Structure formats: structure tokens, C-alpha cells
């Protein structure tokens, strides 16, 4: 999402473009067929699209995880524009959303996002990928370890593995349950967008897990719930005040 809202980053090499199209075809078939980003804000009157747009708007305005990530993106020179960087579309399978690095756009799967809480998690998860895309040169399509690292961070920091979500999934555990959940969710996310074996996905996650699990930017901590996220947002906003006084 680097650059201004109306600007596009330089195009990737031809080989990488083909890899991007292959991934887009697997999960977001309409994007490849149209050859352009999907519907923008208020461009459709279909019920699913309207519902998706309204939930997105509420998420952007009220969710503390998302508000922190939006501030962090802007602080890093990658300001997010709702109309440019989000698109509600139908997706294949059970995928809830995705970050399309070729267009620097977050896709929200309007046919699979069930309710407001689900929208909050999906937007947070994908904004973490967008933040990683902004701050580092991530080889999404050529190095599965880069993808694995961002998936570990997204599972760890988005609330995917909160206690209440794990209870709803009927997953219970005591010792290091959060780490186990993060590892499992990261592997599932990789398998959803890459045609690789589970063993290869597990190996990639294992190789990056320690460093990426302990990378808490921009939250500064693991935000286990909205209260933690609000504290993290407050601390992030105070960073500039602190540095300006040095």
C-alpha cells in the first residue's frame, strides 16, 4: 500500500506477475477475469455488497485494532484510502479475505463474512499484511517464508487466537495454547492461498516462528482483546510526543 491513494507501485517482473495471477485465480477469480480491482465503495446495490460496505465502514471507524493499524500505515507513508484500498467481492471456497499485493488492495469476501465481529477480524488480519507490505520488501509470491512470517504475525496480533474465538472453535488448551493456535492458523492461511503441501507450509512456519511471533509491531505487545488494543493505540499515539520531547 505504499504511495498515495491514486498512485500505483511500479509493476513487478513478468514472471512474478504470472505468479500473482495464478494466486489471484485460485482465490479471487473475478479479479483475474476483469483484470482490475473489484467494486469500489457504493458502486453496487446488491445486498451482500451493501452489507459488506456498511460493516467495513463501522470497522474502520470504531475498531481499536484497525484504528491503530491505519495510524501506523499513515505514519509509515502508506496512508489507506477506503475507496482505493478495500473491495467487497465474492470469493471461492471459505476464504474470508485477502491482501492482493499486485494492486495493494484488501479484498473482503462479502459472501463469506458472517457478521461485524468477523469483519473486524478479517480487516485487522489483512491490514497487518498491508503493514508488512508497506514497511518491508516482502516476496509474497517467491518466498513462502516471507508469507509464513506475515501469517504468523497476523494470527498473533489480529485477535484470531483470542480465548473467546478458540472457545467458539471448541479448541481448548493450557500451556502455550496461544502459540499453538498462531502456528495452526498461519499454516491454514498459507494452504488457503498456495498450492503446496502441508509439510512445506509447516516447515516454513517453523523456520520463522520465533522471530515473527515476537515481532509485535505496530502494537508493541500482543493485543489479546480490545482493551489491550486501545492501550496499544494510546501508546502508539504517544510515541511521537515522546520523541518530539527528546
PDB file of N, CA and C in Angstrom, residues 12 15-24 99-103 133 138-144 146-147 193-194:
ATOM      1  N   UNK A  12       5.649  -5.403 -11.093  1.00  0.00           N
ATOM      2  CA  UNK A  12       6.644  -6.426 -10.824  1.00  0.00           C
ATOM      3  C   UNK A  12       7.120  -7.050 -12.126  1.00  0.00           C
ATOM      4  N   UNK A  15       7.633 -12.592 -14.685  1.00  0.00           N
ATOM      5  CA  UNK A  15       7.473 -13.907 -14.040  1.00  0.00           C
ATOM      6  C   UNK A  15       6.673 -13.778 -12.761  1.00  0.00           C
ATOM      7  N   UNK A  16       6.935 -12.721 -11.982  1.00  0.00           N
ATOM      8  CA  UNK A  16       6.206 -12.539 -10.734  1.00  0.00           C
ATOM      9  C   UNK A  16       4.750 -12.177 -11.011  1.00  0.00           C
ATOM     10  N   UNK A  17       4.494 -11.428 -12.106  1.00  0.00           N
ATOM     11  CA  UNK A  17       3.124 -11.113 -12.466  1.00  0.00           C
ATOM     12  C   UNK A  17       2.321 -12.379 -12.741  1.00  0.00           C
ATOM     13  N   UNK A  18       2.941 -13.359 -13.417  1.00  0.00           N
ATOM     14  CA  UNK A  18       2.259 -14.618 -13.689  1.00  0.00           C
ATOM     15  C   UNK A  18       1.946 -15.359 -12.404  1.00  0.00           C
ATOM     16  N   UNK A  19       2.893 -15.321 -11.445  1.00  0.00           N
ATOM     17  CA  UNK A  19       2.657 -15.981 -10.164  1.00  0.00           C
ATOM     18  C   UNK A  19       1.514 -15.297  -9.422  1.00  0.00           C
ATOM     19  N   UNK A  20       1.478 -13.969  -9.479  1.00  0.00           N
ATOM     20  CA  UNK A  20       0.412 -13.229  -8.825  1.00  0.00           C
ATOM     21  C   UNK A  20      -0.939 -13.590  -9.433  1.00  0.00           C
ATOM     22  N   UNK A  21      -0.998 -13.687 -10.762  1.00  0.00           N
ATOM     23  CA  UNK A  21      -2.247 -14.027 -11.427  1.00  0.00           C
ATOM     24  C   UNK A  21      -2.706 -15.430 -11.070  1.00  0.00           C
ATOM     25  N   UNK A  22      -1.758 -16.349 -10.927  1.00  0.00           N
ATOM     26  CA  UNK A  22      -2.112 -17.722 -10.559  1.00  0.00           C
ATOM     27  C   UNK A  22      -2.758 -17.753  -9.180  1.00  0.00           C
ATOM     28  N   UNK A  23      -2.174 -17.020  -8.216  1.00  0.00           N
ATOM     29  CA  UNK A  23      -2.733 -16.971  -6.872  1.00  0.00           C
ATOM     30  C   UNK A  23      -4.093 -16.291  -6.896  1.00  0.00           C
ATOM     31  N   UNK A  24      -4.212 -15.191  -7.650  1.00  0.00           N
ATOM     32  CA  UNK A  24      -5.494 -14.498  -7.728  1.00  0.00           C
ATOM     33  C   UNK A  24      -6.571 -15.394  -8.312  1.00  0.00           C
ATOM     34  N   UNK A  99      -5.104 -10.126   0.945  1.00  0.00           N
ATOM     35  CA  UNK A  99      -4.362  -8.931   0.552  1.00  0.00           C
ATOM     36  C   UNK A  99      -3.774  -9.167  -0.827  1.00  0.00           C
ATOM     37  N   UNK A 100      -4.225  -8.392  -1.789  1.00  0.00           N
ATOM     38  CA  UNK A 100      -3.763  -8.509  -3.171  1.00  0.00           C
ATOM     39  C   UNK A 100      -2.568  -7.576  -3.347  1.00  0.00           C
ATOM     40  N   UNK A 101      -1.360  -8.128  -3.242  1.00  0.00           N
ATOM     41  CA  UNK A 101      -0.155  -7.307  -3.307  1.00  0.00           C
ATOM     42  C   UNK A 101       0.038  -6.669  -4.672  1.00  0.00           C
ATOM     43  N   UNK A 102      -0.524  -7.264  -5.721  1.00  0.00           N
ATOM     44  CA  UNK A 102      -0.346  -6.719  -7.067  1.00  0.00           C
ATOM     45  C   UNK A 102      -1.084  -5.403  -7.252  1.00  0.00           C
ATOM     46  N   UNK A 103      -2.125  -5.160  -6.442  1.00  0.00           N
ATOM     47  CA  UNK A 103      -2.877  -3.910  -6.519  1.00  0.00           C
ATOM     48  C   UNK A 103      -2.847  -3.132  -5.209  1.00  0.00           C
ATOM     49  N   UNK A 133       3.658  -5.242   4.054  1.00  0.00           N
ATOM     50  CA  UNK A 133       3.963  -4.895   2.667  1.00  0.00           C
ATOM     51  C   UNK A 133       4.529  -3.485   2.577  1.00  0.00           C
ATOM     52  N   UNK A 138       8.526  -7.589   0.914  1.00  0.00           N
ATOM     53  CA  UNK A 138       8.012  -8.942   1.142  1.00  0.00           C
ATOM     54  C   UNK A 138       7.852  -9.651  -0.202  1.00  0.00           C
ATOM     55  N   UNK A 139       8.522 -10.771  -0.344  1.00  0.00           N
ATOM     56  CA  UNK A 139       8.388 -11.585  -1.561  1.00  0.00           C
ATOM     57  C   UNK A 139       7.209 -12.547  -1.370  1.00  0.00           C
ATOM     58  N   UNK A 140       6.005 -12.018  -1.515  1.00  0.00           N
ATOM     59  CA  UNK A 140       4.793 -12.799  -1.261  1.00  0.00           C
ATOM     60  C   UNK A 140       4.706 -14.031  -2.150  1.00  0.00           C
ATOM     61  N   UNK A 141       5.196 -13.933  -3.386  1.00  0.00           N
ATOM     62  CA  UNK A 141       4.941 -14.969  -4.387  1.00  0.00           C
ATOM     63  C   UNK A 141       6.153 -15.859  -4.655  1.00  0.00           C
ATOM     64  N   UNK A 142       7.319 -15.479  -4.130  1.00  0.00           N
ATOM     65  CA  UNK A 142       8.526 -16.242  -4.443  1.00  0.00           C
ATOM     66  C   UNK A 142       9.192 -16.862  -3.227  1.00  0.00           C
ATOM     67  N   UNK A 143       8.855 -16.417  -2.026  1.00  0.00           N
ATOM     68  CA  UNK A 143       9.490 -16.946  -0.816  1.00  0.00           C
ATOM     69  C   UNK A 143       8.389 -17.253   0.204  1.00  0.00           C
ATOM     70  N   UNK A 144       8.090 -18.521   0.371  1.00  0.00           N
ATOM     71  CA  UNK A 144       6.997 -18.911   1.259  1.00  0.00           C
ATOM     72  C   UNK A 144       7.294 -18.534   2.703  1.00  0.00           C
ATOM     73  N   UNK A 146       8.520 -15.680   3.692  1.00  0.00           N
ATOM     74  CA  UNK A 146       8.026 -14.311   3.877  1.00  0.00           C
ATOM     75  C   UNK A 146       6.523 -14.327   4.140  1.00  0.00           C
ATOM     76  N   UNK A 147       5.802 -15.106   3.352  1.00  0.00           N
ATOM     77  CA  UNK A 147       4.363 -15.256   3.571  1.00  0.00           C
ATOM     78  C   UNK A 147       4.096 -15.842   4.950  1.00  0.00           C
ATOM     79  N   UNK A 193      -3.940 -20.182   0.179  1.00  0.00           N
ATOM     80  CA  UNK A 193      -3.552 -19.351  -0.974  1.00  0.00           C
ATOM     81  C   UNK A 193      -2.367 -19.904  -1.754  1.00  0.00           C
ATOM     82  N   UNK A 194      -1.795 -21.008  -1.304  1.00  0.00           N
ATOM     83  CA  UNK A 194      -0.653 -21.574  -2.012  1.00  0.00           C
ATOM     84  C   UNK A 194      -0.876 -23.058  -2.269  1.00  0.00           C
TER      85      UNK A 194
END
